[in-house]
mmCIF file of C-alpha atoms in Angstrom:
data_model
loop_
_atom_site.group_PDB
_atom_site.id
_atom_site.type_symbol
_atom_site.label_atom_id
_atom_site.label_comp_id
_atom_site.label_asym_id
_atom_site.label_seq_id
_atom_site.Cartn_x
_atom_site.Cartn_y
_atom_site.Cartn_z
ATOM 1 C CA UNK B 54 114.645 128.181 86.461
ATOM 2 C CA UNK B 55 113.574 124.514 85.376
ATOM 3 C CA UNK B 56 110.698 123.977 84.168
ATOM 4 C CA UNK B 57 109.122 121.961 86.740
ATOM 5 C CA UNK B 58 106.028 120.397 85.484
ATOM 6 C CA UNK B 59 108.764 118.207 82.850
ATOM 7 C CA UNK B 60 110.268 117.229 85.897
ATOM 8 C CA UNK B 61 107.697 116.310 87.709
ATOM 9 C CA UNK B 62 106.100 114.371 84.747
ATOM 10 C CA UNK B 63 109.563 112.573 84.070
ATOM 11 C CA UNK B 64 110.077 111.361 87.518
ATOM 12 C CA UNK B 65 106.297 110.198 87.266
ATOM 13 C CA UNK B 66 107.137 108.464 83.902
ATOM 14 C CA UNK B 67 110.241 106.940 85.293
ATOM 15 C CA UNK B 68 108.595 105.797 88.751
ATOM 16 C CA UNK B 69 106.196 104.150 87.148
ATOM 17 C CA UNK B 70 108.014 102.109 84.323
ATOM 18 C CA UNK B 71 110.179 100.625 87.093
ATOM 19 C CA UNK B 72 107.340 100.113 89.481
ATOM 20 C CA UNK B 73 105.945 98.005 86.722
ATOM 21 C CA UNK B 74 109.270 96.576 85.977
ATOM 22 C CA UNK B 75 109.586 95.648 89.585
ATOM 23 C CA UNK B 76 106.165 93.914 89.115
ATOM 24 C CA UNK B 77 106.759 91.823 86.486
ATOM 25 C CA UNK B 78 110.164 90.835 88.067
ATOM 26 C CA UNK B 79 108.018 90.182 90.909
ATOM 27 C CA UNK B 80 106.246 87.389 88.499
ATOM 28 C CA UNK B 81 108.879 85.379 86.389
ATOM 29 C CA UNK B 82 112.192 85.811 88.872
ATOM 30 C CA UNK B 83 111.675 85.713 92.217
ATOM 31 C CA UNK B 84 110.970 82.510 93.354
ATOM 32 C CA UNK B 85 107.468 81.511 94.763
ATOM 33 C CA UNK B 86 106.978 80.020 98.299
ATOM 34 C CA UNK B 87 106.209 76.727 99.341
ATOM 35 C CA UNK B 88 102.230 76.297 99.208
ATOM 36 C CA UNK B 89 102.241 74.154 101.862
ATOM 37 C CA UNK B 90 103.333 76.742 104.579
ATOM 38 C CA UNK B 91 100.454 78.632 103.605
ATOM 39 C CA UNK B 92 96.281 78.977 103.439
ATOM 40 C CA UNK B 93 95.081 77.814 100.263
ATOM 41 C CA UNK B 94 95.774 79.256 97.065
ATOM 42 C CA UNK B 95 97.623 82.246 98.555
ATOM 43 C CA UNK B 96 100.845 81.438 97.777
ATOM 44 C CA UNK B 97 100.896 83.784 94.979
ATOM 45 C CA UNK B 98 99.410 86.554 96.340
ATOM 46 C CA UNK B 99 102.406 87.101 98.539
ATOM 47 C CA UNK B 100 103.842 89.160 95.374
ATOM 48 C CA UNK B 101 101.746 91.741 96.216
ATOM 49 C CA UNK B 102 105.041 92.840 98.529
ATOM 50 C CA UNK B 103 106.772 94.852 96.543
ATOM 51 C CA UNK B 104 103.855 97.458 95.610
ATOM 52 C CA UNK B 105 102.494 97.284 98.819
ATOM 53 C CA UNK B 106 105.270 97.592 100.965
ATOM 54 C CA UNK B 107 106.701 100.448 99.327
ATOM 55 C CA UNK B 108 103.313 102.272 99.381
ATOM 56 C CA UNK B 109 103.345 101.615 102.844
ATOM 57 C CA UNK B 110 107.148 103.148 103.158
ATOM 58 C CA UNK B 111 106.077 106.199 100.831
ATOM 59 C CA UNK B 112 103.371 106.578 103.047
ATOM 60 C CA UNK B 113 105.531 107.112 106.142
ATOM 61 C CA UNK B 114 108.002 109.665 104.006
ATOM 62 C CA UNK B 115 104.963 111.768 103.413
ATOM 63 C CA UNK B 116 103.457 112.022 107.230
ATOM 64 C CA UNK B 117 107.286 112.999 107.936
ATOM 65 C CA UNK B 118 107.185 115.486 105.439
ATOM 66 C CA UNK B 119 103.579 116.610 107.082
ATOM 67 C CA UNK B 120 104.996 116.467 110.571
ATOM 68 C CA UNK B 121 108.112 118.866 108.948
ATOM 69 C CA UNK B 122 105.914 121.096 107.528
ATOM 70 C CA UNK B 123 103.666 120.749 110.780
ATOM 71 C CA UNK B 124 106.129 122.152 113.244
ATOM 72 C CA UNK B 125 108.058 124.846 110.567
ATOM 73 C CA UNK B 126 104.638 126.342 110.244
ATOM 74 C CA UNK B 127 103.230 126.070 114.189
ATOM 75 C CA UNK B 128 107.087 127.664 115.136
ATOM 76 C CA UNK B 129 107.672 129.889 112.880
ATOM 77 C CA UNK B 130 104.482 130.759 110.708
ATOM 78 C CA UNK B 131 106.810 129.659 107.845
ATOM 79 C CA UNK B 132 105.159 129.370 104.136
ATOM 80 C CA UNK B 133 107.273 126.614 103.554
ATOM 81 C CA UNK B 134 106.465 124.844 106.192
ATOM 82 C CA UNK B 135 102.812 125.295 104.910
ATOM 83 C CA UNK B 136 103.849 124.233 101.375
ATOM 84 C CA UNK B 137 105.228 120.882 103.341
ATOM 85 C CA UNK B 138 101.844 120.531 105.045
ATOM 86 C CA UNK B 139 99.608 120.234 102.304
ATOM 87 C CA UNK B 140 101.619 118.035 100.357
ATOM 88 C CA UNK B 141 102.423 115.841 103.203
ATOM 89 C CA UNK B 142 98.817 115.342 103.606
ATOM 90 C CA UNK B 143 97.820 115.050 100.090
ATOM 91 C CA UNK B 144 100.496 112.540 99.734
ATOM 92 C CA UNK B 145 99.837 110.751 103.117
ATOM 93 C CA UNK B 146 95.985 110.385 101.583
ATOM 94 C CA UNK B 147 97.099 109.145 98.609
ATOM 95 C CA UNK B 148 99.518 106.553 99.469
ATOM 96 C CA UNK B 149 97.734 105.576 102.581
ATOM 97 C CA UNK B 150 94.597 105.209 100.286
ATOM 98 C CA UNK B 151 96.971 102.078 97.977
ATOM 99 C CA UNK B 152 97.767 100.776 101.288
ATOM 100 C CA UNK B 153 94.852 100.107 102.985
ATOM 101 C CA UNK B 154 92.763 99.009 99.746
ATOM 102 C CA UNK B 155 95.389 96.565 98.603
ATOM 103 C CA UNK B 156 96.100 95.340 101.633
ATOM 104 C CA UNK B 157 92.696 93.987 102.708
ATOM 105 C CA UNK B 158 92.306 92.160 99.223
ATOM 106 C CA UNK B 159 95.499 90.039 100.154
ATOM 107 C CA UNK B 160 94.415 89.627 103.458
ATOM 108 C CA UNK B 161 91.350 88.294 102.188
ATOM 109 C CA UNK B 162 92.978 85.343 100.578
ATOM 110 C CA UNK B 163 95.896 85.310 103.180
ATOM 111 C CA UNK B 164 93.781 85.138 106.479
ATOM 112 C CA UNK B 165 90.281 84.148 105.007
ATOM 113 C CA UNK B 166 88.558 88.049 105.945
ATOM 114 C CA UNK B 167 89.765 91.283 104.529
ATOM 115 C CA UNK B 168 90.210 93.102 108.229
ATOM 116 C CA UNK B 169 90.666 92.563 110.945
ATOM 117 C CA UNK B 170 89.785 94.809 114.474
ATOM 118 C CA UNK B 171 92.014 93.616 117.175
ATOM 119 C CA UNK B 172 95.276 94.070 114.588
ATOM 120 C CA UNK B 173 97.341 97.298 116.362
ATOM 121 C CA UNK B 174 98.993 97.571 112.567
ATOM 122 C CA UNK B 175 96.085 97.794 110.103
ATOM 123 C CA UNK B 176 93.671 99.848 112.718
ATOM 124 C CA UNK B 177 97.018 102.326 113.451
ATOM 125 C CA UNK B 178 97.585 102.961 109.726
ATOM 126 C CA UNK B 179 93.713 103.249 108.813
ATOM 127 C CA UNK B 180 93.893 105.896 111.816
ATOM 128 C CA UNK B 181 96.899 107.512 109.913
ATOM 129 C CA UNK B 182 95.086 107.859 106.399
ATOM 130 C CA UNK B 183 91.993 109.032 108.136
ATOM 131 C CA UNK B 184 94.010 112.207 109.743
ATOM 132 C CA UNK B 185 95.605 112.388 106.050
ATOM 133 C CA UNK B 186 91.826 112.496 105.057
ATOM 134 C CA UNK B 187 90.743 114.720 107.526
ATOM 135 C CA UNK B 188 93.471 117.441 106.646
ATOM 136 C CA UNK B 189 93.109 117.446 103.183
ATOM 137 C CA UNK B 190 88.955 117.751 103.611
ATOM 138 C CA UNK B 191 89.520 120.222 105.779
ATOM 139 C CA UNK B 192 92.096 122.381 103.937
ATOM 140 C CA UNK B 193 89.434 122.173 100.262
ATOM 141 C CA UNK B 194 86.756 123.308 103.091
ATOM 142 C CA UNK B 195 88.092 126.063 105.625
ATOM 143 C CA UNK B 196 89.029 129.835 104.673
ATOM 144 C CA UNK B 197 93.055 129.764 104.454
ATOM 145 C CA UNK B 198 93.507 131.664 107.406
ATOM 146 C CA UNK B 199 96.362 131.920 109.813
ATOM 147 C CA UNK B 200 93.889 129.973 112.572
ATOM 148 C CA UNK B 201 92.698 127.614 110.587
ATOM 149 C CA UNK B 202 96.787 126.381 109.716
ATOM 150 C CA UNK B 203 97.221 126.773 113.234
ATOM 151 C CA UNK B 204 94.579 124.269 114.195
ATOM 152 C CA UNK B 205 95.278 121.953 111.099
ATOM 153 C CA UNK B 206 99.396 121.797 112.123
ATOM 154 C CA UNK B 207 98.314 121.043 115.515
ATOM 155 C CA UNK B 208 96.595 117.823 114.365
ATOM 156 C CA UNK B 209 99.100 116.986 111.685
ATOM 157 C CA UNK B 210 101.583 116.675 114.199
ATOM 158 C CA UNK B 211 99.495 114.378 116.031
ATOM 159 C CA UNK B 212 98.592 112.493 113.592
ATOM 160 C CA UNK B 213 102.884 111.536 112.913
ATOM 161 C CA UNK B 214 102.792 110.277 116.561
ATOM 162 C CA UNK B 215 100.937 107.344 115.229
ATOM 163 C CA UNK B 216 103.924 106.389 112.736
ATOM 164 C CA UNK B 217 106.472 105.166 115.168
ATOM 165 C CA UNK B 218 103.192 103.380 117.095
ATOM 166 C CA UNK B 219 101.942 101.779 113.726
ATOM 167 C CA UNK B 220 105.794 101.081 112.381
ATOM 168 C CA UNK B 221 106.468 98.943 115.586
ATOM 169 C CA UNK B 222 102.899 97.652 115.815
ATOM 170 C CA UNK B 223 103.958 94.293 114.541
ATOM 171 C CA UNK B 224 106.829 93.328 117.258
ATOM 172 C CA UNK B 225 104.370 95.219 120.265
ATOM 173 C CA UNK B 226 100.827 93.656 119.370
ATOM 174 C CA UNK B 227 100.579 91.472 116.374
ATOM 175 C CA UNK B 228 97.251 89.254 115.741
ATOM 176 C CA UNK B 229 97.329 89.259 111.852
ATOM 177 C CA UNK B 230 99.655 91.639 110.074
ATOM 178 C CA UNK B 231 103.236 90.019 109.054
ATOM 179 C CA UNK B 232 105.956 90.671 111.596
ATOM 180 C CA UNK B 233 109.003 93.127 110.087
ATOM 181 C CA UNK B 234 110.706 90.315 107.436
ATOM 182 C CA UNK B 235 113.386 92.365 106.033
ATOM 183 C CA UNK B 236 115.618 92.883 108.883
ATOM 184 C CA UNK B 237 118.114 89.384 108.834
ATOM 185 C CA UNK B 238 116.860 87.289 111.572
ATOM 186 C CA UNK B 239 116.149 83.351 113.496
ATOM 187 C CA UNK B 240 112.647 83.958 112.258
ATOM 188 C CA UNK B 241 113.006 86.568 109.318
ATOM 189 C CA UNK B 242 114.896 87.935 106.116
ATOM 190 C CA UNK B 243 113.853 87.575 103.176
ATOM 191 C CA UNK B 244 115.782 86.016 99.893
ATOM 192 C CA UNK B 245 117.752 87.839 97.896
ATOM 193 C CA UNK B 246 115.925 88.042 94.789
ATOM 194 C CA UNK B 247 112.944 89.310 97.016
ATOM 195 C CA UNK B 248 114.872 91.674 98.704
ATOM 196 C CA UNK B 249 116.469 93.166 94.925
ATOM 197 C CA UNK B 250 113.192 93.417 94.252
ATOM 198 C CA UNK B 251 111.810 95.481 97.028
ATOM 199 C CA UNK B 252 114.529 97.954 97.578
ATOM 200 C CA UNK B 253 114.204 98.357 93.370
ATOM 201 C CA UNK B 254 110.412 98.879 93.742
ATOM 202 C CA UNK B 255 110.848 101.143 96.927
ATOM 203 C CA UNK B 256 113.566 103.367 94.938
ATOM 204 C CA UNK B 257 110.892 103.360 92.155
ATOM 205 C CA UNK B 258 108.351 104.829 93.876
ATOM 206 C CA UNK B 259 110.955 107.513 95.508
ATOM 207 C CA UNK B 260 111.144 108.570 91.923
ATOM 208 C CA UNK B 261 107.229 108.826 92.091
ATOM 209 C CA UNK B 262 106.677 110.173 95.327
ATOM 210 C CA UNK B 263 108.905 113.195 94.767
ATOM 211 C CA UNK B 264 107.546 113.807 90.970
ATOM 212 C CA UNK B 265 103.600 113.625 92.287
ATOM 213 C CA UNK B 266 104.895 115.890 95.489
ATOM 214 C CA UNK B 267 106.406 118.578 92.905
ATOM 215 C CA UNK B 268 103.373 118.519 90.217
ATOM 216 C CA UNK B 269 100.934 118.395 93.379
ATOM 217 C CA UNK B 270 103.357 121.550 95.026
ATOM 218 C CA UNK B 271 102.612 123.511 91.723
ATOM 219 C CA UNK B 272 98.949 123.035 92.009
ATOM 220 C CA UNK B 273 98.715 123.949 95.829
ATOM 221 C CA UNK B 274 100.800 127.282 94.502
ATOM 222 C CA UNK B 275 98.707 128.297 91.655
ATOM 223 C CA UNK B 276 95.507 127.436 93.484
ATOM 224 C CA UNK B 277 96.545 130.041 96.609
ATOM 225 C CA UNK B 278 97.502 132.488 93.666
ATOM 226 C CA UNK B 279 94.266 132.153 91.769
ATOM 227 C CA UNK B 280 92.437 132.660 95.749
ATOM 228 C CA UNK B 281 94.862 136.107 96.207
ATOM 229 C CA UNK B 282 93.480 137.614 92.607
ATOM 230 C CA UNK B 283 90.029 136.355 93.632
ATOM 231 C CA UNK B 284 90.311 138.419 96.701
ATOM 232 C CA UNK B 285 91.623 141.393 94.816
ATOM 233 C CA UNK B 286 88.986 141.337 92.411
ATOM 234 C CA UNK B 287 86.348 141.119 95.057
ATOM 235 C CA UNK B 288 88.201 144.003 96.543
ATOM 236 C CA UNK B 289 87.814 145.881 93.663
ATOM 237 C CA UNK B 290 91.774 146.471 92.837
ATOM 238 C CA UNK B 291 93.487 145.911 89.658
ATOM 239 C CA UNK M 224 83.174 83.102 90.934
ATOM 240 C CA UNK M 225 85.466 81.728 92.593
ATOM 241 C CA UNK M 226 88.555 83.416 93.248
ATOM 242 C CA UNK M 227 92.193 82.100 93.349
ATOM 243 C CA UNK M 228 94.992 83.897 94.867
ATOM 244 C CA UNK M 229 96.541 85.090 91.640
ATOM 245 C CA UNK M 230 93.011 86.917 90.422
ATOM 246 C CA UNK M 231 92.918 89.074 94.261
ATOM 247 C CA UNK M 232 97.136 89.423 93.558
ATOM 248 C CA UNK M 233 96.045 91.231 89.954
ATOM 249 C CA UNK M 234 92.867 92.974 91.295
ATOM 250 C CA UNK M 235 95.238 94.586 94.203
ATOM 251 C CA UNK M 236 97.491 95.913 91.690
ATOM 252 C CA UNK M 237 95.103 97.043 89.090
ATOM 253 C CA UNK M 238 93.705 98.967 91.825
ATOM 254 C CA UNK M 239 96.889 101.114 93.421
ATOM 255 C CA UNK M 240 97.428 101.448 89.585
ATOM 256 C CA UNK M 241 94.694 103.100 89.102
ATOM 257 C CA UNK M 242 94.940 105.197 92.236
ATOM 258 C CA UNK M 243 98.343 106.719 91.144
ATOM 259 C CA UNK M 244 96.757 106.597 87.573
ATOM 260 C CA UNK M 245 93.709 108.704 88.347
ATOM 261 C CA UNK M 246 95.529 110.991 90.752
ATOM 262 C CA UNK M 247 98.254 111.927 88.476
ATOM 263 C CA UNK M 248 95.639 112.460 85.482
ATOM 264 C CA UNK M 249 93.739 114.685 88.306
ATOM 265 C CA UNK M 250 96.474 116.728 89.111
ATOM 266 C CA UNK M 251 97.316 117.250 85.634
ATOM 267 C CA UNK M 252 93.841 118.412 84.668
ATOM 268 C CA UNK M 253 93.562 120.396 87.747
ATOM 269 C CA UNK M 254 97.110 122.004 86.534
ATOM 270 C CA UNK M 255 95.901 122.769 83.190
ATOM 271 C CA UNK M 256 92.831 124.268 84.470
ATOM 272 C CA UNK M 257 93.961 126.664 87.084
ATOM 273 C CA UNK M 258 96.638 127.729 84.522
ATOM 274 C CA UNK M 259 94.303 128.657 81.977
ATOM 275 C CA UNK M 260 92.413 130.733 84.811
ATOM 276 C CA UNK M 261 95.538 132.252 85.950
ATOM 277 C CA UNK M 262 96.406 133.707 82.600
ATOM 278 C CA UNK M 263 93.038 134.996 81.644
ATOM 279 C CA UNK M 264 92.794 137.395 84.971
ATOM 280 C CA UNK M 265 96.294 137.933 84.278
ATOM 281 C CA UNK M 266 95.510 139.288 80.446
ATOM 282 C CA UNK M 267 92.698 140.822 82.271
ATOM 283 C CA UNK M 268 94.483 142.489 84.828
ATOM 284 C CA UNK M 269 97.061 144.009 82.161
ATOM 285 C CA UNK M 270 93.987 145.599 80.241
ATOM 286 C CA UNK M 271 92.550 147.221 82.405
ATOM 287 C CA UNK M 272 95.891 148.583 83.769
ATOM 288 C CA UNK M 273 96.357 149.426 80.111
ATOM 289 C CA UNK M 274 93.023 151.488 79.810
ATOM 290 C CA UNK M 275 93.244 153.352 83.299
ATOM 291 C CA UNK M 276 96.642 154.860 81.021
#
């Protein structure tokens, strides 16, 4: 059997080097844009792509993972499916967290205000980290019983109906939020070099997303395992 | 202070940093600990097994 918690803390190791590799490509190879095309000193800040971008992609992998978990567990009362939940919504929190906290400080310098209320995109996704939110609260809170997963895979799987609505939020309603740039068209694509970059960042924090999911797997376990002998020593039983 | 681009660009990513940073660390801690916990009842378990004999 392999010794998962070296796994796990490789794939964290490795995720992150390249994620910072991917940054500081970000800085001295990709070429800038023009300054002109844009507000005020925020020509730089439009490096801020390739972290936030594949948050916002590792985001999506984990409310699918959620949404997995959601429906092997409503269906079939399956412990995997369970296992799926939780770290679906741990990892939904936690990406959607570096999404909507980053994101706000470049639209700050991009658009002149950090949010804004009428945008389908950034209210959808802060919608989407609040269910994430909601779940995990509510899974520290509530007695692990069969209801209570019952109830929280019911919401889970409501909350993934909001991924399609916030992924295509930017070609149905779009005030503020940049349209979908890396699909090659009149009015989008993206260089080369900033594309490289991306899809190098994005496989980076693959590497991350499953080593946190794995590490954060083992701790659900042992936690539930620590709650059984707990409730045999309450019980009285050896 | 006032603020260029390029300082909001570094504050952004010092930030998720430190979100992955302090989550990781967390669940690494929180490992640790419920390991430690796991073994003592464990050891516990075992003696008193071991006495009832």
């Amino acid at each position: 059997m392999p010794d998962y918690k070296t796994v796990s803390l490789t794939l964290i190791l490795l995720g992150l080097f390249g994620a910072s590799i991917s940054i500081l490509l970000g800085f001295i190879w990709v070429p800038g844009i023009d300054p002109t095309t844009v507000q005020q000193n925020s020509a730089e800040s439009y490096r801020i792509l390739f972290w936030h971008v594949s948050f916002a992609w590792c985001s999506f992998l984990s409310f699918l993972m959620l949404f997995v978990g959601s429906i092997l567990w409503y269906l079939k009362n399956d412990d995997f499916g369970w296992r799926l939940f939780s770290t679906g919504s741990d990892m939904g929190l936690l990406f959607g967290l570096g999404v909507i906290t980053s994101g706000p400080i470049w639209g700050s310098v991009a658009w002149g205000k950090p949010w804004d209320w009428g945008d389908l995109r950034l209210n959808s996704f802060a919608l989407l980290t609040s269910v994430a939110l909601f779940l995990v609260m509510s899974r520290k809170s509530q007695p692990d019983t069969n209801q209570t997963r019952d109830t929280l895979s019911i919401i889970g799987l409501f909350g993934f109906f909001l991924v399609p609505i916030t992924a295509v939020a930017t070609t149905l309603y779009n005030r503020r939020h940049p349209p979908i740039i890396i699909i090659e068209g009149e009015e989008t694509g993206l260089p080369d070099e900033w594309l490289f970059i991306l899809t190098f960042s994005f496989f980076c924090f693959c590497l991350l997303f499953i080593g946190i999911s794995i590490l954060n797997d083992m701790v659900n376990q042992l936690e539930s395992k620590i709650e059984k002998y707990q409730r045999a020593i309450d019980r009285g039983e050896d | 202070m006032k603020l260029t681009g390029l300082t909001e660009l570094a504050f952004a990513y010092v930030i998720m940093i430190g979100i992955i940073g302090g989550y990781v660390w967390n669940l690494f801690s929180k490992l640790t600990d419920v390991e430690s916990r796991i073994s003592a009842v464990e050891k516990n378990f075992s003696k008193n097994k071991y006495e009832d004999e």
